Amino acid sequence: MRKLLLPLAFAFCSLSVFGQSANSEIIIGVVPNVSARIINTNYQPMAEYFEKNLGRKVAITTGTNFPNFYQRALANEFQIMVTAPNLARVSQVDGNWEAIAVLEPGIPGLLVGLAGRQNNLELLRGKKLAVANPQSLVALASINWLSSQGFISGKDYEILRIANDDSLGISLKTGDAAFAIMSQGEFNAKDAELKKILSPVNTFVKLPGFFIMVNTNVAGSEKQKMKSLILDFPKSDQAKQFFTLTGFTGLNPPTSEQLKFLDSFVAVTRQGLTQAK
C-alpha cells in the first residue's frame, strides 16, 4: 500500500483535480487533533483495511486546523471521515455526511496543570487557560464546566489560544497559562519528558468518541459497502493494530442520545469554525 499523508497544500487543489484523484483513490479525512505524523501512523491500519476490502488505493489526509478540515469536509474532499463529535454533527447538518459509527471509549476532557504543585482551581482566577483548538468539543465543554464552578470566561479568566497541541504543556512550563485543556488522547500524545512535568487535575467530562462517517455523494453500492466495512472493522486484523496505536477499543452505531447531546453544541461550533482565522 502507498503509505502517504497527502500534503496539506492539497487542500487547495481545484475540485477538478480532486475529482480525478477520487476516481482512483479513496480519501480518508482525519481531524487534525494531533500532528500529521501521528495521524499518518495511527490510521495506516484503517487505510490498509479499506484498501484490501474495496480493491482501491486509499490515502489519508487531514487539515491545517479545525476550520480548514471542516471546509474540506463540506467541499466533499473525502469519501470517509474520522472526526471529533461536534464537527461530525455540524458536518452532518451542514454537509453531505452520514454518521456510521462512534469509536469507543468516549473522550475524557482533562484540566491539566503542572506536576509538583497544589493545582487548586483558584489558581485560574485572573489568569489564562491554554487551549489549542477552541472549536473542539473538549474546549467548548470546558467552558461550560468552568462556568458551573464559578469561573466565567472573559471575566474570571482568559482563553490563551495556543498554535498547536504540542505547545499546550509548554505554556504551563513558561507560566503563560495556569492550566491547559486537553483530551486524553492529546495528553497521551505528549512526549515522555513533557508528561513528567504535567499533571491531570480533573477529568471534567467524558464525551462521545470520534465519529466515522461516509460521504453521501458516494455511489450507492459503494457507499453501502463502506458502511458495512466500517461496522465490521473491529473484527479485522488491522483493527487490532489500530486500537493498539490509538487507545480505542471498538466502535458502535451512534445513539439518538449522543446526537441530541451534540445538537446543543452545533450553533457555537459552527460560529467558531466560521469566525476562526
Short mmCIF file of C-alpha atoms in Angstrom, two decimals, residues 41 43 58 64 70 89 91 99 112 123 128 135 151 156 158 166 206 209 216 237 262:
data_model
loop_
_atom_site.label_atom_id
_atom_site.label_comp_id
_atom_site.label_asym_id
_atom_site.label_seq_id
_atom_site.Cartn_x
_atom_site.Cartn_y
_atom_site.Cartn_z
CA THR A 41 0.98 6.41 11.66
CA TYR A 43 -4.58 5.50 10.70
CA VAL A 58 -6.59 4.55 -0.04
CA THR A 64 -4.20 22.67 8.71
CA TYR A 70 -14.44 21.40 8.23
CA ARG A 89 -22.70 16.69 13.91
CA SER A 91 -20.89 18.31 9.07
CA ALA A 99 -22.66 9.15 10.80
CA VAL A 112 -4.03 19.82 33.15
CA LEU A 123 -5.05 29.38 40.53
CA LYS A 128 -5.13 32.24 31.41
CA GLN A 135 -13.66 24.77 18.28
CA PHE A 151 -15.41 30.74 36.57
CA ASP A 156 -12.58 35.32 35.80
CA GLU A 158 -8.91 34.48 29.71
CA ASP A 166 2.29 20.21 21.25
CA LYS A 206 -16.48 12.22 29.10
CA GLY A 209 -15.72 9.29 20.82
CA THR A 216 -23.50 10.60 0.97
CA ASP A 237 -6.53 -7.88 11.94
CA LEU A 262 -24.24 17.19 20.30
#
